[in-house]
Coordinates of C-alpha atoms in Angstrom, one line a residue:
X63 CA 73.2 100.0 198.0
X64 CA 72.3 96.4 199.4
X65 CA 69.7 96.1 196.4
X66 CA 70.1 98.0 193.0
X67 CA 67.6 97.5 190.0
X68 CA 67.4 99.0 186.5
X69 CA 63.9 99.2 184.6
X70 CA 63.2 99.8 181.1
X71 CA 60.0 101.3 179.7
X72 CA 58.1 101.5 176.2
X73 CA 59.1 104.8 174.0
X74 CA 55.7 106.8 174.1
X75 CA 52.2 107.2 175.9
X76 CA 50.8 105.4 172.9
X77 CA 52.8 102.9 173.3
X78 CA 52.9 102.7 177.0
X79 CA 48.9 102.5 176.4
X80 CA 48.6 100.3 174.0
X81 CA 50.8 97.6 175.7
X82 CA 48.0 97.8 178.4
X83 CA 45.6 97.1 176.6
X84 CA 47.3 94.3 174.4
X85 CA 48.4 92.4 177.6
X86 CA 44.8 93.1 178.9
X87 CA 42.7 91.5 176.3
X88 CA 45.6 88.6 175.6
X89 CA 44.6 87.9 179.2
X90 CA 41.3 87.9 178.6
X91 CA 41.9 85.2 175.8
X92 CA 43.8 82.8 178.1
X93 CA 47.2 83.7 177.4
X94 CA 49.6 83.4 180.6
X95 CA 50.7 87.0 181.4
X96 CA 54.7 86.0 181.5
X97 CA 54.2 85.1 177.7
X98 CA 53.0 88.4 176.7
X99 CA 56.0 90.2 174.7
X100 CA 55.4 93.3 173.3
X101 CA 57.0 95.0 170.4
X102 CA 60.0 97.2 171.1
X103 CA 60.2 96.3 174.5
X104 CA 61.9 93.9 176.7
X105 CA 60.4 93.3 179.9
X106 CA 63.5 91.5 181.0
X107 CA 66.8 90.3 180.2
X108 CA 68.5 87.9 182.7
X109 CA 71.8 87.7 180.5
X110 CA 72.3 91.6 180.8
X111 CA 70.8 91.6 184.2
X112 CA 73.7 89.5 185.3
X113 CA 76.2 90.5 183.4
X114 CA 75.6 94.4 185.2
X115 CA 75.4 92.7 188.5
X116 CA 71.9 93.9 189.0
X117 CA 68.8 92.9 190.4
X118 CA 65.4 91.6 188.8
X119 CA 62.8 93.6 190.2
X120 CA 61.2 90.2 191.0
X121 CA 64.2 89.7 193.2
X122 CA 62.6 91.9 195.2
X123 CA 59.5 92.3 195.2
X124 CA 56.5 90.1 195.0
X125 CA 55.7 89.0 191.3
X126 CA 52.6 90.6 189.9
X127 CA 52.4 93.5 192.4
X128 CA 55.6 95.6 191.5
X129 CA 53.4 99.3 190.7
X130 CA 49.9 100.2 191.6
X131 CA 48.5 96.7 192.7
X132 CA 46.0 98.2 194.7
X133 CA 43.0 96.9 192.8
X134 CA 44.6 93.7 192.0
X135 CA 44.0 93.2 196.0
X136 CA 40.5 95.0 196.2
X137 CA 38.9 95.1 192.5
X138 CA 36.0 97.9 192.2
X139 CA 34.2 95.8 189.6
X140 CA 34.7 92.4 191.9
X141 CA 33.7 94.6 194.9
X142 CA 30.8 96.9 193.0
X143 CA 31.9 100.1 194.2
X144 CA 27.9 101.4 193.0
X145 CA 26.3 98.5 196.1
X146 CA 25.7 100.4 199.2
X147 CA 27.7 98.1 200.5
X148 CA 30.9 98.5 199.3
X149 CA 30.1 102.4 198.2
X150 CA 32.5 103.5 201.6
X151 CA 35.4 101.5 200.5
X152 CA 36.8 103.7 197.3
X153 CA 37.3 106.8 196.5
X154 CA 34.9 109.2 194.8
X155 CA 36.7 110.4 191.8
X156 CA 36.6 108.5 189.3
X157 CA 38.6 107.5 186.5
X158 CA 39.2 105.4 183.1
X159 CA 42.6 103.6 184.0
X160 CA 45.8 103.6 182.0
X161 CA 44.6 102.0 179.0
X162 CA 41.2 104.2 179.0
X163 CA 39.3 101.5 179.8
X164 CA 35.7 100.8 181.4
X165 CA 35.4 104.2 184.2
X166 CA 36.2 103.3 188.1
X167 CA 36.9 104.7 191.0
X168 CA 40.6 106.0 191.3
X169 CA 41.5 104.9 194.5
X170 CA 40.7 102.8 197.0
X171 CA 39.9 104.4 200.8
X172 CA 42.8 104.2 203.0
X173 CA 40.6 105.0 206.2
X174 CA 37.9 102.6 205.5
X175 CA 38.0 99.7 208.1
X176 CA 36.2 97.1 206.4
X177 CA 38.0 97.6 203.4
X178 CA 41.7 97.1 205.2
X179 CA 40.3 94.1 206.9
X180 CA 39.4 92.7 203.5
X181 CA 42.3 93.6 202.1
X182 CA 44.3 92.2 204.7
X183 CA 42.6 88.8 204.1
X184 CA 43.2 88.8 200.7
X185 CA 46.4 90.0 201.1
X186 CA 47.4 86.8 203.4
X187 CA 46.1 85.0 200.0
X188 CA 48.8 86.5 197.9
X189 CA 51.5 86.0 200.6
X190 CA 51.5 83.0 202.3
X191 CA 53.0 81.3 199.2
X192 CA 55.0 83.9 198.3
X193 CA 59.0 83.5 198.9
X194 CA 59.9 87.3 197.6
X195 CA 60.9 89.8 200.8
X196 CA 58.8 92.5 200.1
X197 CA 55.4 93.2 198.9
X198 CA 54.8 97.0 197.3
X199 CA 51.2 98.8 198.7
X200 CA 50.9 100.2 195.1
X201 CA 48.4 103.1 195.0
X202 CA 46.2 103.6 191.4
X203 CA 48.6 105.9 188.9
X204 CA 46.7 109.3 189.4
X205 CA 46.4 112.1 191.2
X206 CA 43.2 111.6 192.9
X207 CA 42.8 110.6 196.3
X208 CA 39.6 109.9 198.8
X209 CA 37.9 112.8 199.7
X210 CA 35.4 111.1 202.9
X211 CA 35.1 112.9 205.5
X212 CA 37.4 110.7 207.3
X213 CA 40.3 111.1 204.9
X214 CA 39.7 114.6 204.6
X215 CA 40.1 115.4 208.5
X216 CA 43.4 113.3 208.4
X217 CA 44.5 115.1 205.5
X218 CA 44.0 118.9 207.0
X219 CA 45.5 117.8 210.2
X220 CA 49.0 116.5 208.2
X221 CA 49.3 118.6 205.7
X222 CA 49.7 115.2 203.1
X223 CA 47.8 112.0 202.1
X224 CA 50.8 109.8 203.1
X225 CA 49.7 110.1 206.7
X226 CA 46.6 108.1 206.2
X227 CA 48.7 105.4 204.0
X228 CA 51.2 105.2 206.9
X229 CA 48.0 104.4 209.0
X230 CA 46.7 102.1 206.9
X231 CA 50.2 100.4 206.4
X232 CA 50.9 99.7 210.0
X233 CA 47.4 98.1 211.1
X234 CA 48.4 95.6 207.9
X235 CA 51.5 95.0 208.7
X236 CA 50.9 94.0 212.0
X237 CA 47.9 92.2 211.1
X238 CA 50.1 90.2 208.5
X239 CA 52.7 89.9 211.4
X240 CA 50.1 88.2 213.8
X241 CA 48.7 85.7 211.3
X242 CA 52.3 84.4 210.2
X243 CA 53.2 84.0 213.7
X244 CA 50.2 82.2 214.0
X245 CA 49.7 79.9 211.0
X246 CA 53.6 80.1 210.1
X247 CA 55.9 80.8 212.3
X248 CA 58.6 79.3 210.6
X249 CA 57.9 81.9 208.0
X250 CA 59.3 85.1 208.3
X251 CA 56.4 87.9 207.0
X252 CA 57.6 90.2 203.9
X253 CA 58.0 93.8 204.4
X254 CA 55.2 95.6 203.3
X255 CA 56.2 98.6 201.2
X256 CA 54.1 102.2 200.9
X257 CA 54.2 103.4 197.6
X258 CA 55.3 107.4 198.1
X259 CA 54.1 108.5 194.8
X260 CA 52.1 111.5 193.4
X261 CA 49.5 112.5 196.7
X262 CA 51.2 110.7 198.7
X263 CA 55.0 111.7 198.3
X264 CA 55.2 114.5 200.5
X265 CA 55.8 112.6 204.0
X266 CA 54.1 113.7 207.3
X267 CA 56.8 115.0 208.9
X268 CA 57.7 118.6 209.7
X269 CA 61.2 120.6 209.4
X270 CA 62.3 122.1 213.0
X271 CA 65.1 124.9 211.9
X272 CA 66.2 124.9 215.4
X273 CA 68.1 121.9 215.1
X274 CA 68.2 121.6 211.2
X275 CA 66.3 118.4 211.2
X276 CA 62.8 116.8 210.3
X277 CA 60.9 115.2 212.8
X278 CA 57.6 113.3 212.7
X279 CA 54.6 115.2 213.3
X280 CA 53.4 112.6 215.6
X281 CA 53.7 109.4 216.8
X282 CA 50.8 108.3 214.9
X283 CA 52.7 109.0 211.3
X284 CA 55.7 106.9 212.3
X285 CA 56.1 103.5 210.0
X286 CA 56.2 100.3 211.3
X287 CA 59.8 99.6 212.1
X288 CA 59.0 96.6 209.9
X289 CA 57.8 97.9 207.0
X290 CA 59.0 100.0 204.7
X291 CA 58.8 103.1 202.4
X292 CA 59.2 103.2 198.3
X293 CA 59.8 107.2 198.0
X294 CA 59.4 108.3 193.9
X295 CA 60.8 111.4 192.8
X296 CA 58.5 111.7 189.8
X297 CA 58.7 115.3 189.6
X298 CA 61.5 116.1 190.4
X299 CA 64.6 117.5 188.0
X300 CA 67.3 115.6 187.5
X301 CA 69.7 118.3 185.5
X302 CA 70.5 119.8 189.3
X303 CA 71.1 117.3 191.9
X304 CA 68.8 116.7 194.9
X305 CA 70.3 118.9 197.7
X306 CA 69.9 121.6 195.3
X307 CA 66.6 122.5 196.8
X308 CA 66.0 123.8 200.2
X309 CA 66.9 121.7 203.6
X310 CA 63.5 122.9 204.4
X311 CA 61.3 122.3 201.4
X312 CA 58.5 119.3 201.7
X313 CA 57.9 119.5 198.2
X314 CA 61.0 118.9 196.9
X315 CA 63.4 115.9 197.2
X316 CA 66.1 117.0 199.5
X317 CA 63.7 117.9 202.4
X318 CA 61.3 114.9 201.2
X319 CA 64.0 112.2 201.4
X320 CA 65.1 113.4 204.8
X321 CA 61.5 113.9 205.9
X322 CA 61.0 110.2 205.0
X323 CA 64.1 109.4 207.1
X324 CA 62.5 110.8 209.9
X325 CA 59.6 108.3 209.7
X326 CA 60.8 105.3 208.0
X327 CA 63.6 103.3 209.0
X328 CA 63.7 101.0 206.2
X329 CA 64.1 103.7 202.7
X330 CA 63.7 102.6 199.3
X331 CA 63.6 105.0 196.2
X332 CA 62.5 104.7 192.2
X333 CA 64.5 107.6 190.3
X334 CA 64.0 108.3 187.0
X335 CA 66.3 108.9 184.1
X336 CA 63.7 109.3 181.3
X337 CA 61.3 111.7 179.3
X338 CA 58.4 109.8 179.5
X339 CA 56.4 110.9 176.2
X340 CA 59.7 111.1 174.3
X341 CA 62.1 108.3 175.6
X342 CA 64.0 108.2 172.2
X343 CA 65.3 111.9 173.2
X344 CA 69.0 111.5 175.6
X345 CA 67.7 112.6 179.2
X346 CA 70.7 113.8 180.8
X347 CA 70.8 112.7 184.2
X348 CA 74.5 111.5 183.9
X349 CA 75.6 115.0 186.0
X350 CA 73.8 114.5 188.8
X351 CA 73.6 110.7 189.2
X352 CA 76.6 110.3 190.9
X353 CA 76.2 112.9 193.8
X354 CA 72.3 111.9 194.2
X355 CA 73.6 108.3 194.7
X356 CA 75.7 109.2 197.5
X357 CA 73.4 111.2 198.7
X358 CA 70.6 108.9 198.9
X359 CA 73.1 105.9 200.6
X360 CA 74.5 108.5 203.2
X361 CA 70.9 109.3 203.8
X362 CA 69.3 105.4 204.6
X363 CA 68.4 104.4 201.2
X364 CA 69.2 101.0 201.1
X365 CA 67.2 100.1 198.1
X366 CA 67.3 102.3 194.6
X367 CA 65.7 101.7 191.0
X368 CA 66.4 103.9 188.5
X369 CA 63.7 103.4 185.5
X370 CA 65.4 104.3 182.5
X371 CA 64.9 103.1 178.7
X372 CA 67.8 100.8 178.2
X373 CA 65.9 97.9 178.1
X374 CA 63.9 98.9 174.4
X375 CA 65.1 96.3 171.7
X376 CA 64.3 99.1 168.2
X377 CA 64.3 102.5 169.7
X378 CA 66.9 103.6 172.3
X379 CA 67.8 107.2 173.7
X380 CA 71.1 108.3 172.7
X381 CA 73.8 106.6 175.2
X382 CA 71.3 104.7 176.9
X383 CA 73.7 101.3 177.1
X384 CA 75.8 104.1 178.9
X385 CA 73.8 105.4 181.0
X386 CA 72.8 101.5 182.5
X387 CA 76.3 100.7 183.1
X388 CA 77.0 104.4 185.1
X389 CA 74.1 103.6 186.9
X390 CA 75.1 99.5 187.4
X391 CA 78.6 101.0 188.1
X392 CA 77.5 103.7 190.9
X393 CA 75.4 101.8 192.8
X394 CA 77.6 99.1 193.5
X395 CA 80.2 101.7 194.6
X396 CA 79.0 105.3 194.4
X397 CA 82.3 106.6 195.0
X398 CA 84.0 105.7 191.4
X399 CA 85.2 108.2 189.0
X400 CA 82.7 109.2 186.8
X401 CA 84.9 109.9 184.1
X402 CA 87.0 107.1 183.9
X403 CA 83.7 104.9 183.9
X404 CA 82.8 107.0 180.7
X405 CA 86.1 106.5 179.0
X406 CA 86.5 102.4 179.7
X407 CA 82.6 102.5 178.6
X408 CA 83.3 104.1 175.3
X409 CA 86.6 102.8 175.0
X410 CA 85.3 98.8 175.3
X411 CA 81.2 99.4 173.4
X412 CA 82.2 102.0 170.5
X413 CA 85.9 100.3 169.9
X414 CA 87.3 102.7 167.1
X415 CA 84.4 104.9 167.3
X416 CA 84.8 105.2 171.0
X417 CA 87.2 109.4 170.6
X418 CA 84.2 110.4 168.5
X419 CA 81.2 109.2 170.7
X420 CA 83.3 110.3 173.8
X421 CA 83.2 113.8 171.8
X422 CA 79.5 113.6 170.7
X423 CA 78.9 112.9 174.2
X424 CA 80.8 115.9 175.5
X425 CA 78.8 118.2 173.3
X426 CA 75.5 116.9 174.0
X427 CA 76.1 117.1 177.9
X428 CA 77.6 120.8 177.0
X429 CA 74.0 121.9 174.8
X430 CA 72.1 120.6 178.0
X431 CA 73.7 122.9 180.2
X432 CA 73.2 125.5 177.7
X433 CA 69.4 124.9 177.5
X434 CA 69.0 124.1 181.1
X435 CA 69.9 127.8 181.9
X436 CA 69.3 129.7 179.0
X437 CA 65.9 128.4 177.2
X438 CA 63.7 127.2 180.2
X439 CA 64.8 123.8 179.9
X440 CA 63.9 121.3 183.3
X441 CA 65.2 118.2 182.8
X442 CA 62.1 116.6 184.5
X443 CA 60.1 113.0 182.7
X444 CA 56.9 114.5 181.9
X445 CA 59.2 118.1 179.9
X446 CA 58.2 118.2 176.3
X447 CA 61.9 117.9 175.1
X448 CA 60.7 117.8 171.3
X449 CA 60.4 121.7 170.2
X450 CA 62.3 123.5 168.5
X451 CA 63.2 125.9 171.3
X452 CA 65.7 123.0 171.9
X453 CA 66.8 122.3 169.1
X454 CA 68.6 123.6 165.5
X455 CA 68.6 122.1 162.3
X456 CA 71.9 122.9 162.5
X457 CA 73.1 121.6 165.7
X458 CA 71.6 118.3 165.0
X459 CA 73.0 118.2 161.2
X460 CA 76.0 118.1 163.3
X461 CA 75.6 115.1 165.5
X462 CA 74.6 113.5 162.9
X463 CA 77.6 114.0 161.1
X464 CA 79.6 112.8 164.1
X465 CA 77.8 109.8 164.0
X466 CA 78.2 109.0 159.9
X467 CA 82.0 109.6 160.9

């Protein structure tokens, strides 16, 4: 991959919460956002960033717009979503936010003119001092979309809400392209980045078995050759690997990653390698990391971040320092031998301990298989991994055991 980034998160929905809200009201209070450090978690680390050969997510994108930025550009209680006037420009669900705050709309309208053109001029705000290549389109972190009657009739005609992002993504784009040609043309405009996430992952393309390939389902759904598209795998599983799943199959990541191929030309992707309300429990996605990377590169990706829980500074998952070299490792060069990486990892980090954890590992990669086919196990981020359907006394007595050793 040209661009390869590692993220860590917090080790819990409480947590995850409450460090929205803590950085909220510090903000409030007039403390700069950088200077926010929350417990157990480290945003950051430029010494191991380096040291792994990996990139800063700032790197890439522009600062302070690296998830669902969307109401950072357009804010419903700046622009009162309850005025007739700006009543078209959101969405009619509503909802409390991450950190359950004060109830808004979920999402902004996609289709809504005077919104994009707002948008866009706000937008040019962020941008025009901005040095970063890219700049992510982040949608609100929910499942709810516009329902209008405009988004609605695009939405029935495509099958998928992405179309009318793609929409809304081009006339940006080329809007953006037009003003820095304009005002600074020594400037070369960032790539604007759709967020493929939840409603809007499936992409508008269609599967013709004739030929074995996806295709667009109209010109009207194709991306700016510009811009480009940040396709999340968020429910996915990640104990099979991605070509698992049917050629054919919209909803699941081989035929979504070749449908996006089919529209996109510029392909990034944000993997997980995490159980999201259980982060301190080992999420195996060591034994299909390998073969999704390749797959991913020989299909266009050019950009991959894989958000994992390596960066916590308390509370790690079991072979987490592991699993951020594998992944540091493979996506400099997906073609290395897995096991050999494993062996020099254990070897050089565990020292004298290294035969032992190489063994614990073995046998925790061995009870995954194990539950993955015999006790309804999906190794997916939102599975509740913490029951005892998983788990024995027993079995763990004995890791631990390994571990005392």
């Amino acid at each position: 991959f040209k661009v390869g980034v590692i993220i860590g998160f917090p080790f819990g929905e409480d947590t995850f919460r409450g460090m929205y809200s803590t950085m909220k009201e510090c903000i409030r209070m007039g403390v700069d956002e950088a200077t926010v450090v929350m417990p157990s978690l480290i945003i950051n680390n430029e010494t191991i960033s380096n040291r792994m050969r990996m990139n800063s997510a700032e790197d890439c994108f522009i600062t302070g717009y690296l998830t669902h930025s969307s109401f950072e550009i357009i804010d419903p209680f700046e622009y009162d979503w309850k005025l007739e006037k700006y009543k078209g420009w959101f969405s009619e669900a509503m909802w409390n936010g991450m950190s359950g705050g004060e109830e808004r709309p979920s999402q902004l309208c996609y289709s809504n003119d005077e919104m994009r053109k707002e948008f866009t001029k706000n937008l040019i705000e962020i941008l025009k001092d901005s040095s970063a290549p890219n700049m992510l389109l982040g949608i609100e972190d929910n499942y709810d979309w516009c329902t209008c009657e405009k988004c609605s009739a695009l939405h029935d005609k495509y099958g998928t809400d992405s179309a009318i992002m793609i929409m809304f993504v081009n006339k940006v784009q080329a809007d953006i392209d037009a003003w820095y040609k304009e005002n600074l043309p020594e400037k070369e405009s960032p790539t604007l980045v759709l967020f493929a996430y939840h409603v809007t992952v499936n992409p508008p393309a269609k599967f013709d078995d004739k030929i074995n390939e996806w295709k667009p389902i109209d010109e009207e759904v194709v991306l700016n050759p510009k811009s480009a598209v940040y396709f999340c795998p968020i429910s996915a599983r990640y104990d099979i690997p991605f070509t698992a799943n049917e050629i054919s199959d919209v909803s699941q990541p081989y035929g979504q990653t070749l449908g996006w191929g089919a529209v996109a030309q510029n392909m990034y992707v944000w993997a997980y390698s995490l159980y999201m309300h259980h982060a301190p429990v080992t999420f195996n996605s060591i034994e299909v990391m390998q073969e999704n990377y390749q797959f991913l590169l020989d299909n266009g990706v050019t950009m991959i971040q894989d958000q994992t829980d390596h960066y916590q500074k308390n509370i790690n998952a079991g072979f987490s320092r592991l699993k951020a070299y594998l992944m540091a490792e493979l996506q400099w060069d997906s073609s290395l031998n897995m096991k050999e990486l494993i062996d020099d990892f254990c070897e050089a980090y565990f020292g004298p301990a290294g035969d032992t954890m190489k063994n614990l590992l073995k046998q925790e990669r061995e009870w995954y298989a194990y539950v993955n086919a015999e006790v309804e196990h999906v190794t997916t981020i939102g599975f509740n991994i913490v029951d005892e359907r998983d788990w024995s006394y027993n079995h763990l007595r004995g890791y631990m055991d390994m571990i005392n050793k």
